[in-house]
mmCIF file with all atom_site columns, N, CA and C in Angstrom:
data_model
loop_
_atom_site.group_PDB
_atom_site.id
_atom_site.type_symbol
_atom_site.label_atom_id
_atom_site.label_alt_id
_atom_site.label_comp_id
_atom_site.label_asym_id
_atom_site.label_entity_id
_atom_site.label_seq_id
_atom_site.pdbx_PDB_ins_code
_atom_site.Cartn_x
_atom_site.Cartn_y
_atom_site.Cartn_z
_atom_site.occupancy
_atom_site.B_iso_or_equiv
_atom_site.pdbx_formal_charge
_atom_site.auth_seq_id
_atom_site.auth_comp_id
_atom_site.auth_asym_id
_atom_site.auth_atom_id
_atom_site.pdbx_PDB_model_num
ATOM 1   N N  . PRO A 1 1  ? 0.799  -1.217  0.000   1.00 0.00 ? 1  PRO A N  1
ATOM 2   C CA . PRO A 1 1  ? 0.000  0.000   0.000   1.00 0.00 ? 1  PRO A CA 1
ATOM 3   C C  . PRO A 1 1  ? 0.836  1.273   0.000   1.00 0.00 ? 1  PRO A C  1
ATOM 4   N N  . TYR A 1 2  ? 2.097  1.177   0.455   1.00 0.00 ? 2  TYR A N  1
ATOM 5   C CA . TYR A 1 2  ? 2.941  2.364   0.526   1.00 0.00 ? 2  TYR A CA 1
ATOM 6   C C  . TYR A 1 2  ? 4.005  2.399   -0.560  1.00 0.00 ? 2  TYR A C  1
ATOM 7   N N  . GLY A 1 3  ? 4.053  1.380   -1.413  1.00 0.00 ? 3  GLY A N  1
ATOM 8   C CA . GLY A 1 3  ? 5.026  1.345   -2.494  1.00 0.00 ? 3  GLY A CA 1
ATOM 9   C C  . GLY A 1 3  ? 6.441  1.015   -2.048  1.00 0.00 ? 3  GLY A C  1
ATOM 10  N N  . ILE A 1 4  ? 6.571  0.335   -0.920  1.00 0.00 ? 4  ILE A N  1
ATOM 11  C CA . ILE A 1 4  ? 7.900  -0.031  -0.411  1.00 0.00 ? 4  ILE A CA 1
ATOM 12  C C  . ILE A 1 4  ? 8.128  -1.515  -0.657  1.00 0.00 ? 4  ILE A C  1
ATOM 13  N N  . THR A 1 5  ? 9.241  -1.855  -1.291  1.00 0.00 ? 5  THR A N  1
ATOM 14  C CA . THR A 1 5  ? 9.609  -3.239  -1.542  1.00 0.00 ? 5  THR A CA 1
ATOM 15  C C  . THR A 1 5  ? 10.815 -3.583  -0.677  1.00 0.00 ? 5  THR A C  1
ATOM 16  N N  . VAL A 1 6  ? 10.697 -4.662  0.075   1.00 0.00 ? 6  VAL A N  1
ATOM 17  C CA . VAL A 1 6  ? 11.795 -5.114  0.930   1.00 0.00 ? 6  VAL A CA 1
ATOM 18  C C  . VAL A 1 6  ? 12.243 -6.476  0.443   1.00 0.00 ? 6  VAL A C  1
ATOM 19  N N  . GLN A 1 7  ? 13.547 -6.658  0.330   1.00 0.00 ? 7  GLN A N  1
ATOM 20  C CA . GLN A 1 7  ? 14.104 -7.925  -0.126  1.00 0.00 ? 7  GLN A CA 1
ATOM 21  C C  . GLN A 1 7  ? 15.370 -8.229  0.663   1.00 0.00 ? 7  GLN A C  1
ATOM 22  N N  . GLY A 1 8  ? 15.464 -9.463  1.158   1.00 0.00 ? 8  GLY A N  1
ATOM 23  C CA . GLY A 1 8  ? 16.682 -9.900  1.832   1.00 0.00 ? 8  GLY A CA 1
ATOM 24  C C  . GLY A 1 8  ? 17.715 -10.312 0.795   1.00 0.00 ? 8  GLY A C  1
ATOM 25  N N  . VAL A 1 9  ? 18.943 -9.845  0.952   1.00 0.00 ? 9  VAL A N  1
ATOM 26  C CA . VAL A 1 9  ? 20.011 -10.181 0.011   1.00 0.00 ? 9  VAL A CA 1
ATOM 27  C C  . VAL A 1 9  ? 21.048 -11.027 0.745   1.00 0.00 ? 9  VAL A C  1
ATOM 28  N N  . LEU A 1 10 ? 21.369 -12.179 0.172   1.00 0.00 ? 10 LEU A N  1
ATOM 29  C CA . LEU A 1 10 ? 22.320 -13.123 0.764   1.00 0.00 ? 10 LEU A CA 1
ATOM 30  C C  . LEU A 1 10 ? 23.499 -13.294 -0.198  1.00 0.00 ? 10 LEU A C  1
ATOM 31  N N  . PRO A 1 11 ? 24.369 -12.303 -0.300  1.00 0.00 ? 11 PRO A N  1
ATOM 32  C CA . PRO A 1 11 ? 25.440 -12.353 -1.297  1.00 0.00 ? 11 PRO A CA 1
ATOM 33  C C  . PRO A 1 11 ? 26.634 -13.179 -0.849  1.00 0.00 ? 11 PRO A C  1
ATOM 34  N N  . SER A 1 12 ? 27.488 -13.456 -1.785  1.00 0.00 ? 12 SER A N  1
ATOM 35  C CA . SER A 1 12 ? 28.794 -14.033 -1.515  1.00 0.00 ? 12 SER A CA 1
ATOM 36  C C  . SER A 1 12 ? 29.807 -12.932 -1.848  1.00 0.00 ? 12 SER A C  1
ATOM 37  N N  . TYR A 1 13 ? 31.045 -13.289 -2.106  1.00 0.00 ? 13 TYR A N  1
ATOM 38  C CA . TYR A 1 13 ? 32.065 -12.290 -2.380  1.00 0.00 ? 13 TYR A CA 1
ATOM 39  C C  . TYR A 1 13 ? 31.937 -11.682 -3.771  1.00 0.00 ? 13 TYR A C  1
ATOM 40  N N  . VAL A 1 14 ? 32.327 -10.411 -3.866  1.00 0.00 ? 14 VAL A N  1
ATOM 41  C CA . VAL A 1 14 ? 32.461 -9.716  -5.147  1.00 0.00 ? 14 VAL A CA 1
ATOM 42  C C  . VAL A 1 14 ? 33.867 -9.114  -5.174  1.00 0.00 ? 14 VAL A C  1
ATOM 43  N N  . VAL A 1 15 ? 34.284 -8.652  -6.321  1.00 0.00 ? 15 VAL A N  1
ATOM 44  C CA . VAL A 1 15 ? 35.624 -8.083  -6.474  1.00 0.00 ? 15 VAL A CA 1
ATOM 45  C C  . VAL A 1 15 ? 35.651 -6.696  -5.830  1.00 0.00 ? 15 VAL A C  1
ATOM 46  N N  . THR A 1 16 ? 36.366 -6.603  -4.715  1.00 0.00 ? 16 THR A N  1
ATOM 47  C CA . THR A 1 16 ? 36.559 -5.322  -4.028  1.00 0.00 ? 16 THR A CA 1
ATOM 48  C C  . THR A 1 16 ? 37.922 -5.337  -3.357  1.00 0.00 ? 16 THR A C  1
ATOM 49  N N  . ASN A 1 17 ? 38.368 -4.184  -2.899  1.00 0.00 ? 17 ASN A N  1
ATOM 50  C CA . ASN A 1 17 ? 39.620 -4.131  -2.138  1.00 0.00 ? 17 ASN A CA 1
ATOM 51  C C  . ASN A 1 17 ? 39.464 -4.818  -0.792  1.00 0.00 ? 17 ASN A C  1
ATOM 52  N N  . MET A 1 18 ? 38.285 -4.737  -0.202  1.00 0.00 ? 18 MET A N  1
ATOM 53  C CA . MET A 1 18 ? 38.061 -5.371  1.102   1.00 0.00 ? 18 MET A CA 1
ATOM 54  C C  . MET A 1 18 ? 38.121 -6.892  1.017   1.00 0.00 ? 18 MET A C  1
ATOM 55  N N  . SER A 1 19 ? 37.603 -7.472  -0.072  1.00 0.00 ? 19 SER A N  1
ATOM 56  C CA . SER A 1 19 ? 37.606 -8.933  -0.197  1.00 0.00 ? 19 SER A CA 1
ATOM 57  C C  . SER A 1 19 ? 38.960 -9.452  -0.686  1.00 0.00 ? 19 SER A C  1
ATOM 58  N N  . ARG A 1 20 ? 39.791 -8.568  -1.161  1.00 0.00 ? 20 ARG A N  1
ATOM 59  C CA . ARG A 1 20 ? 41.117 -8.906  -1.703  1.00 0.00 ? 20 ARG A CA 1
ATOM 60  C C  . ARG A 1 20 ? 41.040 -9.806  -2.935  1.00 0.00 ? 20 ARG A C  1
ATOM 61  N N  . ILE A 1 21 ? 39.891 -9.862  -3.549  1.00 0.00 ? 21 ILE A N  1
ATOM 62  C CA . ILE A 1 21 ? 39.746 -10.577 -4.820  1.00 0.00 ? 21 ILE A CA 1
ATOM 63  C C  . ILE A 1 21 ? 40.008 -9.543  -5.904  1.00 0.00 ? 21 ILE A C  1
ATOM 64  N N  . LYS A 1 22 ? 40.983 -9.812  -6.747  1.00 0.00 ? 22 LYS A N  1
ATOM 65  C CA . LYS A 1 22 ? 41.452 -8.806  -7.699  1.00 0.00 ? 22 LYS A CA 1
ATOM 66  C C  . LYS A 1 22 ? 40.790 -8.869  -9.073  1.00 0.00 ? 22 LYS A C  1
ATOM 67  N N  . ARG A 1 23 ? 40.330 -10.071 -9.482  1.00 0.00 ? 23 ARG A N  1
ATOM 68  C CA . ARG A 1 23 ? 39.758 -10.222 -10.824 1.00 0.00 ? 23 ARG A CA 1
ATOM 69  C C  . ARG A 1 23 ? 38.404 -10.899 -10.759 1.00 0.00 ? 23 ARG A C  1
ATOM 70  N N  . ALA A 1 24 ? 37.524 -10.477 -11.651 1.00 0.00 ? 24 ALA A N  1
ATOM 71  C CA . ALA A 1 24 ? 36.210 -11.109 -11.747 1.00 0.00 ? 24 ALA A CA 1
ATOM 72  C C  . ALA A 1 24 ? 36.346 -12.507 -12.338 1.00 0.00 ? 24 ALA A C  1
ATOM 73  N N  . THR A 1 25 ? 35.607 -13.440 -11.780 1.00 0.00 ? 25 THR A N  1
ATOM 74  C CA . THR A 1 25 ? 35.581 -14.809 -12.292 1.00 0.00 ? 25 THR A CA 1
ATOM 75  C C  . THR A 1 25 ? 34.126 -15.239 -12.394 1.00 0.00 ? 25 THR A C  1
ATOM 76  N N  . TRP A 1 26 ? 33.898 -16.485 -12.770 1.00 0.00 ? 26 TRP A N  1
ATOM 77  C CA . TRP A 1 26 ? 32.536 -16.994 -12.869 1.00 0.00 ? 26 TRP A CA 1
ATOM 78  C C  . TRP A 1 26 ? 31.867 -17.036 -11.500 1.00 0.00 ? 26 TRP A C  1
ATOM 79  N N  . ARG A 1 27 ? 32.651 -17.052 -10.435 1.00 0.00 ? 27 ARG A N  1
ATOM 80  C CA . ARG A 1 27 ? 32.097 -17.128 -9.088  1.00 0.00 ? 27 ARG A CA 1
ATOM 81  C C  . ARG A 1 27 ? 32.096 -15.777 -8.368  1.00 0.00 ? 27 ARG A C  1
ATOM 82  N N  . PHE A 1 28 ? 33.032 -14.900 -8.694  1.00 0.00 ? 28 PHE A N  1
ATOM 83  C CA . PHE A 1 28 ? 33.156 -13.610 -8.025  1.00 0.00 ? 28 PHE A CA 1
ATOM 84  C C  . PHE A 1 28 ? 33.015 -12.483 -9.044  1.00 0.00 ? 28 PHE A C  1
ATOM 85  N N  . PRO A 1 29 ? 31.828 -11.878 -9.129  1.00 0.00 ? 29 PRO A N  1
ATOM 86  C CA . PRO A 1 29 ? 31.600 -10.836 -10.136 1.00 0.00 ? 29 PRO A CA 1
ATOM 87  C C  . PRO A 1 29 ? 32.107 -9.464  -9.690  1.00 0.00 ? 29 PRO A C  1
ATOM 88  N N  . MET A 1 30 ? 32.138 -8.546  -10.634 1.00 0.00 ? 30 MET A N  1
ATOM 89  C CA . MET A 1 30 ? 32.392 -7.147  -10.321 1.00 0.00 ? 30 MET A CA 1
ATOM 90  C C  . MET A 1 30 ? 31.153 -6.596  -9.615  1.00 0.00 ? 30 MET A C  1
ATOM 91  N N  . PRO A 1 31 ? 31.302 -5.587  -8.772  1.00 0.00 ? 31 PRO A N  1
ATOM 92  C CA . PRO A 1 31 ? 30.145 -5.047  -8.053  1.00 0.00 ? 31 PRO A CA 1
ATOM 93  C C  . PRO A 1 31 ? 29.003 -4.600  -8.960  1.00 0.00 ? 31 PRO A C  1
ATOM 94  N N  . ASN A 1 32 ? 29.320 -3.956  -10.089 1.00 0.00 ? 32 ASN A N  1
ATOM 95  C CA . ASN A 1 32 ? 28.252 -3.485  -10.981 1.00 0.00 ? 32 ASN A CA 1
ATOM 96  C C  . ASN A 1 32 ? 27.488 -4.652  -11.602 1.00 0.00 ? 32 ASN A C  1
ATOM 97  N N  . SER A 1 33 ? 28.169 -5.753  -11.901 1.00 0.00 ? 33 SER A N  1
ATOM 98  C CA . SER A 1 33 ? 27.492 -6.936  -12.438 1.00 0.00 ? 33 SER A CA 1
ATOM 99  C C  . SER A 1 33 ? 26.595 -7.559  -11.377 1.00 0.00 ? 33 SER A C  1
ATOM 100 N N  . PHE A 1 34 ? 27.076 -7.592  -10.139 1.00 0.00 ? 34 PHE A N  1
ATOM 101 C CA . PHE A 1 34 ? 26.271 -8.136  -9.044  1.00 0.00 ? 34 PHE A CA 1
ATOM 102 C C  . PHE A 1 34 ? 25.005 -7.317  -8.848  1.00 0.00 ? 34 PHE A C  1
ATOM 103 N N  . VAL A 1 35 ? 25.144 -6.007  -8.795  1.00 0.00 ? 35 VAL A N  1
ATOM 104 C CA . VAL A 1 35 ? 23.988 -5.128  -8.565  1.00 0.00 ? 35 VAL A CA 1
ATOM 105 C C  . VAL A 1 35 ? 22.997 -5.242  -9.720  1.00 0.00 ? 35 VAL A C  1
ATOM 106 N N  . GLU A 1 36 ? 23.480 -5.291  -10.945 1.00 0.00 ? 36 GLU A N  1
ATOM 107 C CA . GLU A 1 36 ? 22.599 -5.439  -12.102 1.00 0.00 ? 36 GLU A CA 1
ATOM 108 C C  . GLU A 1 36 ? 21.803 -6.744  -12.016 1.00 0.00 ? 36 GLU A C  1
ATOM 109 N N  . SER A 1 37 ? 22.477 -7.811  -11.664 1.00 0.00 ? 37 SER A N  1
ATOM 110 C CA . SER A 1 37 ? 21.814 -9.104  -11.520 1.00 0.00 ? 37 SER A CA 1
ATOM 111 C C  . SER A 1 37 ? 20.825 -9.085  -10.355 1.00 0.00 ? 37 SER A C  1
ATOM 112 N N  . GLN A 1 38 ? 21.219 -8.473  -9.244  1.00 0.00 ? 38 GLN A N  1
ATOM 113 C CA . GLN A 1 38 ? 20.360 -8.390  -8.062  1.00 0.00 ? 38 GLN A CA 1
ATOM 114 C C  . GLN A 1 38 ? 19.093 -7.597  -8.357  1.00 0.00 ? 38 GLN A C  1
ATOM 115 N N  . MET A 1 39 ? 19.211 -6.493  -9.044  1.00 0.00 ? 39 MET A N  1
ATOM 116 C CA . MET A 1 39 ? 18.052 -5.637  -9.315  1.00 0.00 ? 39 MET A CA 1
ATOM 117 C C  . MET A 1 39 ? 17.015 -6.335  -10.186 1.00 0.00 ? 39 MET A C  1
ATOM 118 N N  . LYS A 1 40 ? 17.441 -7.313  -10.979 1.00 0.00 ? 40 LYS A N  1
ATOM 119 C CA . LYS A 1 40 ? 16.500 -8.065  -11.803 1.00 0.00 ? 40 LYS A CA 1
ATOM 120 C C  . LYS A 1 40 ? 15.586 -8.953  -10.962 1.00 0.00 ? 40 LYS A C  1
ATOM 121 N N  . THR A 1 41 ? 15.978 -9.243  -9.710  1.00 0.00 ? 41 THR A N  1
ATOM 122 C CA . THR A 1 41 ? 15.158 -10.096 -8.843  1.00 0.00 ? 41 THR A CA 1
ATOM 123 C C  . THR A 1 41 ? 14.266 -9.285  -7.916  1.00 0.00 ? 41 THR A C  1
ATOM 124 N N  . LEU A 1 42 ? 14.436 -7.974  -7.894  1.00 0.00 ? 42 LEU A N  1
ATOM 125 C CA . LEU A 1 42 ? 13.661 -7.120  -6.995  1.00 0.00 ? 42 LEU A CA 1
ATOM 126 C C  . LEU A 1 42 ? 12.181 -7.217  -7.320  1.00 0.00 ? 42 LEU A C  1
ATOM 127 N N  . GLY A 1 43 ? 11.387 -7.546  -6.317  1.00 0.00 ? 43 GLY A N  1
ATOM 128 C CA . GLY A 1 43 ? 9.947  -7.701  -6.504  1.00 0.00 ? 43 GLY A CA 1
ATOM 129 C C  . GLY A 1 43 ? 9.537  -9.101  -6.927  1.00 0.00 ? 43 GLY A C  1
ATOM 130 N N  . LEU A 1 44 ? 10.516 -9.955  -7.238  1.00 0.00 ? 44 LEU A N  1
ATOM 131 C CA . LEU A 1 44 ? 10.214 -11.325 -7.670  1.00 0.00 ? 44 LEU A CA 1
ATOM 132 C C  . LEU A 1 44 ? 10.518 -12.350 -6.584  1.00 0.00 ? 44 LEU A C  1
ATOM 133 N N  . GLU A 1 45 ? 11.484 -12.052 -5.728  1.00 0.00 ? 45 GLU A N  1
ATOM 134 C CA . GLU A 1 45 ? 11.909 -12.975 -4.689  1.00 0.00 ? 45 GLU A CA 1
ATOM 135 C C  . GLU A 1 45 ? 11.965 -12.243 -3.353  1.00 0.00 ? 45 GLU A C  1
ATOM 136 N N  . MET A 1 46 ? 11.547 -12.920 -2.275  1.00 0.00 ? 46 MET A N  1
ATOM 137 C CA . MET A 1 46 ? 11.654 -12.304 -0.946  1.00 0.00 ? 46 MET A CA 1
ATOM 138 C C  . MET A 1 46 ? 13.109 -12.275 -0.477  1.00 0.00 ? 46 MET A C  1
ATOM 139 N N  . TYR A 1 47 ? 13.861 -13.340 -0.815  1.00 0.00 ? 47 TYR A N  1
ATOM 140 C CA . TYR A 1 47 ? 15.273 -13.448 -0.485  1.00 0.00 ? 47 TYR A CA 1
ATOM 141 C C  . TYR A 1 47 ? 16.018 -13.827 -1.751  1.00 0.00 ? 47 TYR A C  1
ATOM 142 N N  . SER A 1 48 ? 17.154 -13.208 -1.969  1.00 0.00 ? 48 SER A N  1
ATOM 143 C CA . SER A 1 48 ? 17.903 -13.488 -3.185  1.00 0.00 ? 48 SER A CA 1
ATOM 144 C C  . SER A 1 48 ? 19.397 -13.446 -2.903  1.00 0.00 ? 48 SER A C  1
ATOM 145 N N  . ALA A 1 49 ? 20.125 -14.335 -3.562  1.00 0.00 ? 49 ALA A N  1
ATOM 146 C CA . ALA A 1 49 ? 21.583 -14.294 -3.495  1.00 0.00 ? 49 ALA A CA 1
ATOM 147 C C  . ALA A 1 49 ? 22.127 -13.292 -4.510  1.00 0.00 ? 49 ALA A C  1
ATOM 148 N N  . GLY A 1 50 ? 21.281 -12.867 -5.413  1.00 0.00 ? 50 GLY A N  1
ATOM 149 C CA . GLY A 1 50 ? 21.661 -11.829 -6.364  1.00 0.00 ? 50 GLY A CA 1
ATOM 150 C C  . GLY A 1 50 ? 22.308 -12.326 -7.630  1.00 0.00 ? 50 GLY A C  1
ATOM 151 N N  . PHE A 1 51 ? 23.424 -12.981 -7.514  1.00 0.00 ? 51 PHE A N  1
ATOM 152 C CA . PHE A 1 51 ? 24.193 -13.435 -8.666  1.00 0.00 ? 51 PHE A CA 1
ATOM 153 C C  . PHE A 1 51 ? 23.946 -14.926 -8.861  1.00 0.00 ? 51 PHE A C  1
ATOM 154 N N  . TYR A 1 52 ? 23.877 -15.392 -10.097 1.00 0.00 ? 52 TYR A N  1
ATOM 155 C CA . TYR A 1 52 ? 23.493 -16.780 -10.373 1.00 0.00 ? 52 TYR A CA 1
ATOM 156 C C  . TYR A 1 52 ? 24.393 -17.795 -9.677  1.00 0.00 ? 52 TYR A C  1
ATOM 157 N N  . MET A 1 53 ? 25.702 -17.565 -9.656  1.00 0.00 ? 53 MET A N  1
ATOM 158 C CA . MET A 1 53 ? 26.590 -18.536 -9.011  1.00 0.00 ? 53 MET A CA 1
ATOM 159 C C  . MET A 1 53 ? 26.426 -18.499 -7.493  1.00 0.00 ? 53 MET A C  1
ATOM 160 N N  . HIS A 1 54 ? 26.137 -17.329 -6.941  1.00 0.00 ? 54 HIS A N  1
ATOM 161 C CA . HIS A 1 54 ? 25.897 -17.236 -5.507  1.00 0.00 ? 54 HIS A CA 1
ATOM 162 C C  . HIS A 1 54 ? 24.640 -18.034 -5.143  1.00 0.00 ? 54 HIS A C  1
ATOM 163 N N  . LYS A 1 55 ? 23.645 -18.045 -6.027  1.00 0.00 ? 55 LYS A N  1
ATOM 164 C CA . LYS A 1 55 ? 22.421 -18.823 -5.782  1.00 0.00 ? 55 LYS A CA 1
ATOM 165 C C  . LYS A 1 55 ? 22.725 -20.318 -5.764  1.00 0.00 ? 55 LYS A C  1
ATOM 166 N N  . ILE A 1 56 ? 23.555 -20.773 -6.673  1.00 0.00 ? 56 ILE A N  1
ATOM 167 C CA . ILE A 1 56 ? 23.912 -22.192 -6.727  1.00 0.00 ? 56 ILE A CA 1
ATOM 168 C C  . ILE A 1 56 ? 24.654 -22.593 -5.455  1.00 0.00 ? 56 ILE A C  1
ATOM 169 N N  . VAL A 1 57 ? 25.623 -21.794 -5.035  1.00 0.00 ? 57 VAL A N  1
ATOM 170 C CA . VAL A 1 57 ? 26.381 -22.077 -3.811  1.00 0.00 ? 57 VAL A CA 1
ATOM 171 C C  . VAL A 1 57 ? 25.440 -22.077 -2.606  1.00 0.00 ? 57 VAL A C  1
ATOM 172 N N  . LEU A 1 58 ? 24.513 -21.141 -2.560  1.00 0.00 ? 58 LEU A N  1
ATOM 173 C CA . LEU A 1 58 ? 23.556 -21.073 -1.462  1.00 0.00 ? 58 LEU A CA 1
ATOM 174 C C  . LEU A 1 58 ? 22.688 -22.331 -1.406  1.00 0.00 ? 58 LEU A C  1
ATOM 175 N N  . LEU A 1 59 ? 22.230 -22.795 -2.547  1.00 0.00 ? 59 LEU A N  1
ATOM 176 C CA . LEU A 1 59 ? 21.418 -24.017 -2.581  1.00 0.00 ? 59 LEU A CA 1
ATOM 177 C C  . LEU A 1 59 ? 22.218 -25.230 -2.121  1.00 0.00 ? 59 LEU A C  1
ATOM 178 N N  . ILE A 1 60 ? 23.451 -25.330 -2.555  1.00 0.00 ? 60 ILE A N  1
ATOM 179 C CA . ILE A 1 60 ? 24.300 -26.454 -2.147  1.00 0.00 ? 60 ILE A CA 1
ATOM 180 C C  . ILE A 1 60 ? 24.547 -26.399 -0.639  1.00 0.00 ? 60 ILE A C  1
ATOM 181 N N  . ASN A 1 61 ? 24.873 -25.227 -0.121  1.00 0.00 ? 61 ASN A N  1
ATOM 182 C CA . ASN A 1 61 ? 25.134 -25.094 1.311   1.00 0.00 ? 61 ASN A CA 1
ATOM 183 C C  . ASN A 1 61 ? 23.882 -25.331 2.136   1.00 0.00 ? 61 ASN A C  1
ATOM 184 N N  . ARG A 1 62 ? 22.740 -24.916 1.647   1.00 0.00 ? 62 ARG A N  1
ATOM 185 C CA . ARG A 1 62 ? 21.488 -25.168 2.364   1.00 0.00 ? 62 ARG A CA 1
ATOM 186 C C  . ARG A 1 62 ? 21.249 -26.669 2.462   1.00 0.00 ? 62 ARG A C  1
ATOM 187 N N  . GLY A 1 63 ? 21.521 -27.391 1.396   1.00 0.00 ? 63 GLY A N  1
ATOM 188 C CA . GLY A 1 63 ? 21.361 -28.838 1.400   1.00 0.00 ? 63 GLY A CA 1
ATOM 189 C C  . GLY A 1 63 ? 22.301 -29.504 2.389   1.00 0.00 ? 63 GLY A C  1
ATOM 190 N N  . LYS A 1 64 ? 23.534 -29.028 2.466   1.00 0.00 ? 64 LYS A N  1
ATOM 191 C CA . LYS A 1 64 ? 24.498 -29.586 3.417   1.00 0.00 ? 64 LYS A CA 1
ATOM 192 C C  . LYS A 1 64 ? 24.063 -29.301 4.852   1.00 0.00 ? 64 LYS A C  1
ATOM 193 N N  . PHE A 1 65 ? 23.588 -28.076 5.075   1.00 0.00 ? 65 PHE A N  1
ATOM 194 C CA . PHE A 1 65 ? 23.179 -27.681 6.416   1.00 0.00 ? 65 PHE A CA 1
ATOM 195 C C  . PHE A 1 65 ? 21.994 -28.515 6.907   1.00 0.00 ? 65 PHE A C  1
ATOM 196 N N  . LEU A 1 66 ? 21.068 -28.811 6.017   1.00 0.00 ? 66 LEU A N  1
ATOM 197 C CA . LEU A 1 66 ? 19.884 -29.593 6.392   1.00 0.00 ? 66 LEU A CA 1
ATOM 198 C C  . LEU A 1 66 ? 20.118 -31.089 6.292   1.00 0.00 ? 66 LEU A C  1
ATOM 199 N N  . GLY A 1 67 ? 21.307 -31.481 5.841   1.00 0.00 ? 67 GLY A N  1
ATOM 200 C CA . GLY A 1 67 ? 21.586 -32.902 5.690   1.00 0.00 ? 67 GLY A CA 1
ATOM 201 C C  . GLY A 1 67 ? 20.975 -33.476 4.425   1.00 0.00 ? 67 GLY A C  1
ATOM 202 N N  . LEU A 1 68 ? 20.604 -32.634 3.510   1.00 0.00 ? 68 LEU A N  1
ATOM 203 C CA . LEU A 1 68 ? 20.008 -33.062 2.249   1.00 0.00 ? 68 LEU A CA 1
ATOM 204 C C  . LEU A 1 68 ? 21.019 -32.836 1.136   1.00 0.00 ? 68 LEU A C  1
ATOM 205 N N  . TRP A 1 69 ? 21.125 -33.766 0.234   1.00 0.00 ? 69 TRP A N  1
ATOM 206 C CA . TRP A 1 69 ? 22.035 -33.624 -0.892  1.00 0.00 ? 69 TRP A CA 1
ATOM 207 C C  . TRP A 1 69 ? 21.283 -33.443 -2.188  1.00 0.00 ? 69 TRP A C  1
ATOM 208 N N  . VAL A 1 70 ? 20.045 -33.031 -2.104  1.00 0.00 ? 70 VAL A N  1
ATOM 209 C CA . VAL A 1 70 ? 19.213 -32.811 -3.283  1.00 0.00 ? 70 VAL A CA 1
ATOM 210 C C  . VAL A 1 70 ? 19.040 -31.310 -3.459  1.00 0.00 ? 70 VAL A C  1
ATOM 211 N N  . LEU A 1 71 ? 19.295 -30.817 -4.637  1.00 0.00 ? 71 LEU A N  1
ATOM 212 C CA . LEU A 1 71 ? 19.048 -29.399 -4.913  1.00 0.00 ? 71 LEU A CA 1
ATOM 213 C C  . LEU A 1 71 ? 17.562 -29.196 -5.115  1.00 0.00 ? 71 LEU A C  1
ATOM 214 N N  . TYR A 1 72 ? 17.003 -28.267 -4.417  1.00 0.00 ? 72 TYR A N  1
ATOM 215 C CA . TYR A 1 72 ? 15.568 -28.010 -4.530  1.00 0.00 ? 72 TYR A CA 1
ATOM 216 C C  . TYR A 1 72 ? 15.310 -26.563 -4.808  1.00 0.00 ? 72 TYR A C  1
#
């Protein structure tokens, strides 16, 4: 009713000086690529990892945490 969208973001590492990752790879994107990918999920998902590879890692880790080895 107020036009406010809230979304939880569960990111992994991106290329920054703080992360000490120097080059973008298939797993660690540049910040602008991460934000572009994340914004595409706004309004579609309540929680998002933002970047496609971060989503895959999140699903795998969720399965390990729950003792499940099935991607769901």
